[in-house]
Amino acid sequence: MNAPIDTRFVAAEFVAIADAAVCLANGGLVAFPTETVYGLGADATRAEAVAGIYGAKDRPKFNPLIAHVANLDAARREGVFDASALRLAEAFWPGPLTLVVPASATCSVSDLARAGLGSVGLRVPAHPIAAALLRRVARPVAAPSANRSGRVSPTLAAHVLVDLDGRSDAVVDGGPARVGVESTILACLGNGVHVLRPGGIPRDAIEALIGPLATETAEDGKLLASGQPLISGQPLPPGQPLAPGMLASHYAPRARLRLNVEVVEPGEAVLLFGGHRPAGLERSGPRLDLSPDGSLVEAAASLFAALRSLDASGAATIAVSPIPTSGLGEAINDRLERAAAGR
Ligand code: TXA
Ligand code: MG
C-alpha cells in the first residue's frame, strides 16, 4: 500500500457552497438563502455580473443593491462607519440590518450596484449558508431579494424557481427563511440615523441602543426637500426616493389586498392573525392565519408564503385582519400596505 495521504472529509453542503462560490467568482448568478429572504447574488465588484441581476429581475436600473459581506472588517473596507454605524453593526451583525453609509475610498462595489450613488448599502447576513458562501467568495456580493421586480419576496427556494427558473445559474436550497421579512435599512450618512425601510430588526431594539430615530421614507420628501447633503456630500437628484426600492407598490401579489378588515365579503381569500374572526368568515374563500397564537415573529416568517399561497387560489381579493404595529408588526404592515398600494 502507498504511504497514507491526508483524506479530507467534506460535507456535501460544503461542495455545494464551494460550487456556488466558483459560479459567483466567474460572474454568474446564484440565488442563496439568508435569514430574511432568499437573495439573487452576483459579484458586486463587476458591473457585467451586476447587470445580470437587473436583467434577471427586470429591475429598474436606478435601484441600488445591498452588498453582502462576511463580517464587519470586510464592510469597513467598503464603507465609512461613523460612531453610530459602528455601534449598530457591532450590536446587530450578523443579522437582518442593512447600513447605508458613505462609500469608502477603497470601495470595490461597482457603480452599477450602487446606482451611481456616493453611498453603499452593506449587510452581514446571519444565515450559515450565506455566511459560508461570503467567506468563500471573499468579495462583496450584491443581492436583492430573488424575485422578479415588483413581486413578493421569496422565503423558500421553490419561490425563487417560480420567478427565476431559467434566469439564475443556480439556486442554493437552505429551507425556509427564518425571519421572513427583509432587513431593516438604516442610513448613517452623517446627519442622524434614518430608517429607510422597516424590517427584521424592530425599531425598539434600535432605539434601545442609540436613542430615538428619525423616520424618512420615500413618501416623506422632507429630507430630500431640505437639500441637506444625504449621500456622501451629494444631494439626491430631485424626485429620487431616499431608498429607491421603497416605491409604493413593491411587494405585489396579483390579487387586490384589503387591509384591517372586520367584515369579509363572500368569496374573498382571508389572511388572519392571532385567531381573529372577522364577520362573514363562513362565506369566505381560502383562509390562513399567520400566527394563531398572535406571535409577530411567526407572522413575519410566514407572511410572504401565505400571500403567495392565497394569491395562487385565484381569489380576486385578499382580505387582511388587523395586525399590531409593535415590534416586527411595523415591517409586516409596511409590506402589506405596499402590496395593497395602487391595486
Ligand atoms: O433582507 C434583505 O435586505 C434582502 C436580503 C437578500 O439580504 N435584500 C433585499 O434587497 O431586500 P432589495 O434589493 O430587495 O432591497 C434593497 C433596498 C432597496 O430599497 C434599495 O433602494 C436600498 O436597499 N438601498 C441599497 N443601497 C442603497 C443606497 N446606497 N442608498 C439608498 N438605498 C439603498
Ligand atoms: Mg426586494
GROMACS .gro file of C-alpha atoms and ligand atoms in nm:
model
  377
    1MET     CA    1   0.000   0.000   0.000
    2ASN     CA    2   0.117   0.353  -0.068
    3ALA     CA    3   0.205   0.581   0.223
    4PRO     CA    4  -0.120   0.710   0.372
    5ILE     CA    5  -0.231   1.053   0.250
    6ASP     CA    6  -0.443   1.313   0.425
    7THR     CA    7  -0.801   1.228   0.339
    8ARG     CA    8  -1.028   1.531   0.353
    9PHE     CA    9  -1.376   1.471   0.489
   10VAL     CA   10  -1.602   1.715   0.304
   11ALA     CA   11  -1.967   1.773   0.389
   12ALA     CA   12  -2.199   1.770   0.088
   13GLU     CA   13  -2.314   2.122   0.179
   14PHE     CA   14  -1.958   2.244   0.154
   15VAL     CA   15  -1.929   2.115  -0.203
   16ALA     CA   16  -2.248   2.298  -0.297
   17ILE     CA   17  -2.123   2.619  -0.137
   18ALA     CA   18  -1.778   2.591  -0.298
   19ASP     CA   19  -1.950   2.534  -0.631
   20ALA     CA   20  -2.177   2.835  -0.583
   21ALA     CA   21  -1.873   3.048  -0.491
   22VAL     CA   22  -1.696   2.949  -0.814
   23CYS     CA   23  -2.009   3.039  -1.009
   24LEU     CA   24  -2.017   3.385  -0.844
   25ALA     CA   25  -1.644   3.437  -0.899
   26ASN     CA   26  -1.698   3.358  -1.269
   27GLY     CA   27  -1.959   3.632  -1.296
   28GLY     CA   28  -2.264   3.405  -1.263
   29LEU     CA   29  -2.588   3.450  -1.071
   30VAL     CA   30  -2.658   3.242  -0.759
   31ALA     CA   31  -2.975   3.260  -0.552
   32PHE     CA   32  -2.898   3.177  -0.190
   33PRO     CA   33  -3.078   3.172   0.144
   34THR     CA   34  -3.039   3.447   0.402
   35GLU     CA   35  -3.222   3.466   0.735
   36THR     CA   36  -3.459   3.731   0.592
   37VAL     CA   37  -3.547   3.620   0.237
   38TYR     CA   38  -3.360   3.449  -0.048
   39GLY     CA   39  -3.121   3.680  -0.235
   40LEU     CA   40  -3.015   3.675  -0.601
   41GLY     CA   41  -2.639   3.718  -0.577
   42ALA     CA   42  -2.368   3.838  -0.813
   43ASP     CA   43  -2.011   3.961  -0.770
   44ALA     CA   44  -2.074   4.320  -0.661
   45THR     CA   45  -1.737   4.437  -0.789
   46ARG     CA   46  -1.812   4.352  -1.152
   47ALA     CA   47  -2.060   4.563  -1.342
   48GLU     CA   48  -2.135   4.289  -1.600
   49ALA     CA   49  -2.222   4.044  -1.324
   50VAL     CA   50  -2.442   4.301  -1.151
   51ALA     CA   51  -2.612   4.382  -1.480
   52GLY     CA   52  -2.717   4.017  -1.486
   53ILE     CA   53  -2.917   4.073  -1.165
   54TYR     CA   54  -3.104   4.371  -1.307
   55GLY     CA   55  -3.175   4.170  -1.622
   56ALA     CA   56  -3.296   3.856  -1.440
   57LYS     CA   57  -3.523   4.059  -1.212
   58ASP     CA   58  -3.644   4.304  -1.481
   59ARG     CA   59  -3.542   4.562  -1.225
   60PRO     CA   60  -3.528   4.937  -1.298
   61LYS     CA   61  -3.163   5.040  -1.309
   62PHE     CA   62  -3.194   5.329  -1.063
   63ASN     CA   63  -3.245   5.086  -0.778
   64PRO     CA   64  -2.922   5.036  -0.578
   65LEU     CA   65  -2.845   4.689  -0.441
   66ILE     CA   66  -2.729   4.575  -0.098
   67ALA     CA   67  -2.369   4.448  -0.090
   68HIS     CA   68  -2.341   4.144   0.137
   69VAL     CA   69  -2.010   4.079   0.314
   70ALA     CA   70  -1.880   3.818   0.558
   71ASN     CA   71  -1.801   4.044   0.853
   72LEU     CA   72  -1.757   4.398   0.983
   73ASP     CA   73  -1.391   4.417   0.874
   74ALA     CA   74  -1.493   4.347   0.516
   75ALA     CA   75  -1.774   4.603   0.547
   76ARG     CA   76  -1.532   4.870   0.669
   77ARG     CA   77  -1.323   4.830   0.355
   78GLU     CA   78  -1.633   4.926   0.153
   79GLY     CA   79  -1.792   5.199   0.361
   80VAL     CA   80  -1.714   5.472   0.615
   81PHE     CA   81  -1.865   5.391   0.955
   82ASP     CA   82  -1.930   5.677   1.196
   83ALA     CA   83  -1.977   5.609   1.569
   84SER     CA   84  -2.346   5.518   1.542
   85ALA     CA   85  -2.297   5.298   1.235
   86LEU     CA   86  -2.026   5.114   1.424
   87ARG     CA   87  -2.243   5.061   1.731
   88LEU     CA   88  -2.528   4.933   1.516
   89ALA     CA   89  -2.304   4.696   1.323
   90GLU     CA   90  -2.145   4.562   1.639
   91ALA     CA   91  -2.484   4.507   1.803
   92PHE     CA   92  -2.684   4.361   1.512
   93TRP     CA   93  -2.436   4.195   1.272
   94PRO     CA   94  -2.456   3.926   1.161
   95GLY     CA   95  -2.829   3.987   1.128
   96PRO     CA   96  -3.122   4.145   0.943
   97LEU     CA   97  -2.981   4.500   0.931
   98THR     CA   98  -2.853   4.695   0.629
   99LEU     CA   99  -2.647   5.008   0.683
  100VAL     CA  100  -2.629   5.274   0.411
  101VAL     CA  101  -2.302   5.459   0.470
  102PRO     CA  102  -2.073   5.679   0.259
  103ALA     CA  103  -1.867   5.467   0.018
  104SER     CA  104  -1.501   5.449   0.123
  105ALA     CA  105  -1.205   5.543  -0.097
  106THR     CA  106  -1.131   5.168  -0.124
  107CYS     CA  107  -1.492   5.073  -0.204
  108SER     CA  108  -1.493   4.785  -0.454
  109VAL     CA  109  -1.871   4.776  -0.506
  110SER     CA  110  -1.936   4.874  -0.867
  111ASP     CA  111  -2.110   5.198  -0.959
  112LEU     CA  112  -2.388   4.995  -1.116
  113ALA     CA  113  -2.464   4.811  -0.790
  114ARG     CA  114  -2.468   5.149  -0.611
  115ALA     CA  115  -2.680   5.303  -0.886
  116GLY     CA  116  -2.422   5.579  -0.914
  117LEU     CA  117  -2.472   5.696  -0.554
  118GLY     CA  118  -2.185   5.804  -0.330
  119SER     CA  119  -2.316   5.571  -0.060
  120VAL     CA  120  -2.317   5.195  -0.027
  121GLY     CA  121  -2.572   4.961   0.137
  122LEU     CA  122  -2.393   4.690   0.341
  123ARG     CA  123  -2.518   4.384   0.525
  124VAL     CA  124  -2.363   4.086   0.707
  125PRO     CA  125  -2.633   3.816   0.693
  126ALA     CA  126  -2.679   3.566   0.977
  127HIS     CA  127  -2.765   3.258   0.771
  128PRO     CA  128  -2.495   2.988   0.795
  129ILE     CA  129  -2.508   2.912   0.420
  130ALA     CA  130  -2.489   3.282   0.326
  131ALA     CA  131  -2.203   3.330   0.574
  132ALA     CA  132  -2.008   3.033   0.436
  133LEU     CA  133  -2.063   3.149   0.079
  134LEU     CA  134  -1.948   3.504   0.154
  135ARG     CA  135  -1.636   3.382   0.336
  136ARG     CA  136  -1.556   3.162   0.040
  137VAL     CA  137  -1.614   3.427  -0.231
  138ALA     CA  138  -1.418   3.681  -0.026
  139ARG     CA  139  -1.565   3.981  -0.204
  140PRO     CA  140  -1.893   4.175  -0.171
  141VAL     CA  141  -2.197   4.000  -0.319
  142ALA     CA  142  -2.477   4.221  -0.447
  143ALA     CA  143  -2.809   4.054  -0.370
  144PRO     CA  144  -3.159   4.191  -0.394
  145SER     CA  145  -3.445   3.963  -0.300
  146ALA     CA  146  -3.459   3.675  -0.551
  147ASN     CA  147  -3.792   3.762  -0.709
  148ARG     CA  148  -3.887   3.939  -1.029
  149SER     CA  149  -3.916   4.310  -0.971
  150GLY     CA  150  -4.247   4.405  -0.809
  151ARG     CA  151  -4.332   4.055  -0.691
  152VAL     CA  152  -4.347   3.906  -0.342
  153SER     CA  153  -4.007   3.822  -0.190
  154PRO     CA  154  -3.912   3.450  -0.172
  155THR     CA  155  -3.884   3.274   0.163
  156LEU     CA  156  -3.839   2.927   0.006
  157ALA     CA  157  -3.612   2.802  -0.273
  158ALA     CA  158  -3.929   2.689  -0.454
  159HIS     CA  159  -4.049   3.052  -0.463
  160VAL     CA  160  -3.721   3.152  -0.628
  161LEU     CA  161  -3.772   2.893  -0.901
  162VAL     CA  162  -4.122   3.022  -0.977
  163ASP     CA  163  -3.976   3.365  -1.064
  164LEU     CA  164  -3.621   3.293  -1.176
  165ASP     CA  165  -3.601   2.942  -1.324
  166GLY     CA  166  -3.400   2.982  -1.644
  167ARG     CA  167  -3.270   3.320  -1.525
  168SER     CA  168  -3.033   3.230  -1.238
  169ASP     CA  169  -2.736   2.995  -1.286
  170ALA     CA  170  -2.803   2.825  -0.953
  171VAL     CA  171  -3.038   2.823  -0.655
  172VAL     CA  172  -2.894   2.704  -0.323
  173ASP     CA  173  -3.175   2.548  -0.119
  174GLY     CA  174  -3.143   2.623   0.253
  175GLY     CA  175  -3.501   2.561   0.362
  176PRO     CA  176  -3.742   2.830   0.485
  177ALA     CA  177  -3.605   3.176   0.569
  178ARG     CA  178  -3.624   3.220   0.947
  179VAL     CA  179  -3.712   3.593   0.970
  180GLY     CA  180  -3.931   3.618   0.662
  181VAL     CA  181  -3.924   3.996   0.603
  182GLU     CA  182  -3.628   4.185   0.456
  183SER     CA  183  -3.362   4.359   0.659
  184THR     CA  184  -3.419   4.690   0.833
  185ILE     CA  185  -3.235   4.958   0.631
  186LEU     CA  186  -3.080   5.248   0.821
  187ALA     CA  187  -2.897   5.541   0.663
  188CYS     CA  188  -2.594   5.662   0.861
  189LEU     CA  189  -2.478   5.948   0.642
  190GLY     CA  190  -2.364   6.198   0.897
  191ASN     CA  191  -2.697   6.367   0.970
  192GLY     CA  192  -2.858   6.131   1.217
  193VAL     CA  193  -2.976   5.775   1.172
  194HIS     CA  194  -3.276   5.741   0.942
  195VAL     CA  195  -3.499   5.442   0.877
  196LEU     CA  196  -3.515   5.383   0.502
  197ARG     CA  197  -3.711   5.060   0.538
  198PRO     CA  198  -3.856   4.887   0.846
  199GLY     CA  199  -3.756   4.521   0.860
  200GLY     CA  200  -3.622   4.230   1.060
  201ILE     CA  201  -3.470   4.436   1.342
  202PRO     CA  202  -3.756   4.615   1.519
  203ARG     CA  203  -3.739   4.989   1.582
  204ASP     CA  204  -3.749   4.949   1.962
  205ALA     CA  205  -3.435   4.732   1.959
  206ILE     CA  206  -3.252   5.000   1.758
  207GLU     CA  207  -3.377   5.287   1.974
  208ALA     CA  208  -3.278   5.098   2.289
  209LEU     CA  209  -2.922   5.109   2.155
  210ILE     CA  210  -2.884   5.455   2.002
  211GLY     CA  211  -3.189   5.656   2.115
  212PRO     CA  212  -3.482   5.792   1.910
  213LEU     CA  213  -3.466   5.752   1.531
  214ALA     CA  214  -3.571   5.998   1.266
  215THR     CA  215  -3.805   5.833   1.014
  216GLU     CA  216  -3.790   5.926   0.649
  217THR     CA  217  -3.949   5.715   0.380
  218ALA     CA  218  -3.975   5.750   0.005
  219GLU     CA  219  -4.312   5.916   0.050
  220ASP     CA  220  -4.172   6.162   0.300
  221GLY     CA  221  -3.993   6.418   0.090
  222LYS     CA  222  -3.885   6.634   0.382
  223LEU     CA  223  -3.523   6.528   0.391
  224LEU     CA  224  -3.489   6.548   0.016
  225ALA     CA  225  -3.658   6.888   0.003
  226SER     CA  226  -3.432   7.015   0.281
  227GLY     CA  227  -3.143   6.995   0.036
  228GLN     CA  228  -2.916   6.858   0.306
  229PRO     CA  229  -2.626   6.652   0.187
  230LEU     CA  230  -2.752   6.297   0.220
  231ILE     CA  231  -2.527   6.079   0.015
  232SER     CA  232  -2.162   6.143   0.082
  233GLY     CA  233  -2.199   6.517   0.041
  234GLN     CA  234  -2.418   6.496  -0.268
  235PRO     CA  235  -2.786   6.578  -0.251
  236LEU     CA  236  -3.001   6.323  -0.431
  237PRO     CA  237  -3.140   6.421  -0.769
  238PRO     CA  238  -3.487   6.578  -0.727
  239GLY     CA  239  -3.766   6.322  -0.710
  240GLN     CA  240  -3.538   6.028  -0.642
  241PRO     CA  241  -3.666   5.830  -0.344
  242LEU     CA  242  -3.430   5.805  -0.046
  243ALA     CA  243  -3.438   5.424  -0.066
  244PRO     CA  244  -3.538   5.384  -0.427
  245GLY     CA  245  -3.666   5.032  -0.363
  246MET     CA  246  -3.934   5.181  -0.146
  247LEU     CA  247  -4.159   5.256  -0.443
  248ALA     CA  248  -4.516   5.248  -0.316
  249SER     CA  249  -4.628   4.930  -0.491
  250HIS     CA  250  -4.341   4.691  -0.440
  251TYR     CA  251  -4.446   4.367  -0.279
  252ALA     CA  252  -4.734   4.292  -0.507
  253PRO     CA  253  -4.941   3.977  -0.536
  254ARG     CA  254  -5.178   3.958  -0.833
  255ALA     CA  255  -5.488   3.981  -0.612
  256ARG     CA  256  -5.612   4.309  -0.468
  257LEU     CA  257  -5.548   4.349  -0.093
  258ARG     CA  258  -5.795   4.491   0.159
  259LEU     CA  259  -5.635   4.577   0.492
  260ASN     CA  260  -5.768   4.594   0.853
  261VAL     CA  261  -6.079   4.403   0.752
  262GLU     CA  262  -6.354   4.343   1.010
  263VAL     CA  263  -6.616   4.219   0.761
  264VAL     CA  264  -6.518   3.968   0.492
  265GLU     CA  265  -6.703   3.977   0.157
  266PRO     CA  266  -6.824   3.645   0.012
  267GLY     CA  267  -6.551   3.458  -0.177
  268GLU     CA  268  -6.261   3.672  -0.056
  269ALA     CA  269  -5.942   3.493   0.047
  270VAL     CA  270  -5.856   3.585   0.406
  271LEU     CA  271  -5.523   3.646   0.579
  272LEU     CA  272  -5.583   3.624   0.953
  273PHE     CA  273  -5.374   3.699   1.259
  274GLY     CA  274  -5.392   3.587   1.620
  275GLY     CA  275  -5.711   3.384   1.587
  276HIS     CA  276  -5.908   3.695   1.480
  277ARG     CA  277  -6.258   3.603   1.349
  278PRO     CA  278  -6.390   3.883   1.125
  279ALA     CA  279  -6.762   3.876   1.041
  280GLY     CA  280  -6.856   3.689   0.723
  281LEU     CA  281  -6.578   3.432   0.760
  282GLU     CA  282  -6.818   3.143   0.696
  283ARG     CA  283  -6.874   3.264   0.335
  284SER     CA  284  -6.506   3.338   0.262
  285GLY     CA  285  -6.269   3.165   0.022
  286PRO     CA  286  -5.944   3.005   0.146
  287ARG     CA  287  -5.801   3.146   0.468
  288LEU     CA  288  -5.470   3.131   0.651
  289ASP     CA  289  -5.375   3.251   0.998
  290LEU     CA  290  -5.021   3.399   1.007
  291SER     CA  291  -4.996   3.311   1.375
  292PRO     CA  292  -5.296   3.172   1.563
  293ASP     CA  293  -5.105   3.244   1.887
  294GLY     CA  294  -5.055   3.608   1.795
  295SER     CA  295  -4.676   3.592   1.757
  296LEU     CA  296  -4.540   3.867   1.530
  297VAL     CA  297  -4.216   3.672   1.483
  298GLU     CA  298  -4.411   3.374   1.349
  299ALA     CA  299  -4.630   3.606   1.139
  300ALA     CA  300  -4.326   3.770   0.974
  301ALA     CA  301  -4.178   3.431   0.894
  302SER     CA  302  -4.499   3.310   0.725
  303LEU     CA  303  -4.613   3.638   0.560
  304PHE     CA  304  -4.476   3.607   0.205
  305ALA     CA  305  -4.551   3.234   0.170
  306ALA     CA  306  -4.909   3.299   0.288
  307LEU     CA  307  -4.953   3.583   0.036
  308ARG     CA  308  -4.824   3.360  -0.243
  309SER     CA  309  -5.050   3.075  -0.145
  310LEU     CA  310  -5.368   3.286  -0.113
  311ASP     CA  311  -5.281   3.459  -0.442
  312ALA     CA  312  -5.247   3.117  -0.610
  313SER     CA  313  -5.603   3.030  -0.502
  314GLY     CA  314  -5.723   3.266  -0.775
  315ALA     CA  315  -5.932   3.482  -0.540
  316ALA     CA  316  -5.973   3.838  -0.676
  317THR     CA  317  -5.923   3.991  -0.330
  318ILE     CA  318  -5.731   3.902  -0.016
  319ALA     CA  319  -5.890   4.046   0.299
  320VAL     CA  320  -5.636   4.101   0.578
  321SER     CA  321  -5.709   4.112   0.951
  322PRO     CA  322  -5.564   4.398   1.158
  323ILE     CA  323  -5.207   4.326   1.268
  324PRO     CA  324  -5.045   4.510   1.562
  325THR     CA  325  -4.778   4.766   1.466
  326SER     CA  326  -4.537   4.694   1.753
  327GLY     CA  327  -4.206   4.508   1.706
  328LEU     CA  328  -4.193   4.321   1.374
  329GLY     CA  329  -4.551   4.437   1.314
  330GLU     CA  330  -4.413   4.762   1.167
  331ALA     CA  331  -4.233   4.572   0.888
  332ILE     CA  332  -4.532   4.339   0.833
  333ASN     CA  333  -4.775   4.631   0.799
  334ASP     CA  334  -4.529   4.817   0.573
  335ARG     CA  335  -4.513   4.521   0.332
  336LEU     CA  336  -4.892   4.477   0.338
  337GLU     CA  337  -4.951   4.848   0.268
  338ARG     CA  338  -4.710   4.833  -0.025
  339ALA     CA  339  -4.877   4.518  -0.156
  340ALA     CA  340  -5.214   4.695  -0.133
  341ALA     CA  341  -5.098   5.021  -0.293
  342GLY     CA  342  -5.234   5.112  -0.633
  343ARG     CA  343  -5.437   4.795  -0.680
  344TXA     O1  344  -3.313   4.128   0.369
  344TXA     C1  345  -3.271   4.190   0.272
  344TXA     O2  346  -3.232   4.307   0.279
  344TXA     C2  347  -3.267   4.115   0.137
  344TXA     C3  348  -3.167   4.001   0.151
  344TXA     C4  349  -3.148   3.927   0.022
  344TXA     O3  350  -3.045   4.049   0.201
  344TXA     N1  351  -3.232   4.204   0.032
  344TXA     C5  352  -3.315   4.299  -0.015
  344TXA     O4  353  -3.266   4.370  -0.120
  344TXA     O5  354  -3.425   4.321   0.031
  344TXA     P1  355  -3.356   4.464  -0.215
  344TXA     O6  356  -3.268   4.496  -0.330
  344TXA     O7  357  -3.484   4.398  -0.246
  344TXA     O8  358  -3.375   4.592  -0.133
  344TXA     C6  359  -3.262   4.676  -0.113
  344TXA     C7  360  -3.305   4.813  -0.069
  344TXA     C8  361  -3.367   4.889  -0.181
  344TXA     O9  362  -3.483   4.954  -0.131
  344TXA     C9  363  -3.261   4.991  -0.218
  344TXA    O10  364  -3.317   5.104  -0.267
  344TXA    C10  365  -3.192   5.013  -0.083
  344TXA    O11  366  -3.189   4.883  -0.029
  344TXA     N2  367  -3.052   5.058  -0.097
  344TXA    C11  368  -2.943   4.986  -0.125
  344TXA     N3  369  -2.834   5.065  -0.133
  344TXA    C12  370  -2.876   5.190  -0.107
  344TXA    C13  371  -2.814   5.318  -0.102
  344TXA     N4  372  -2.683   5.334  -0.126
  344TXA     N5  373  -2.889   5.427  -0.074
  344TXA    C14  374  -3.022   5.412  -0.050
  344TXA     N6  375  -3.087   5.295  -0.056
  344TXA    C15  376  -3.017   5.186  -0.083
  345MG      MG  377  -3.697   4.320  -0.293
   0.00000   0.00000   0.00000
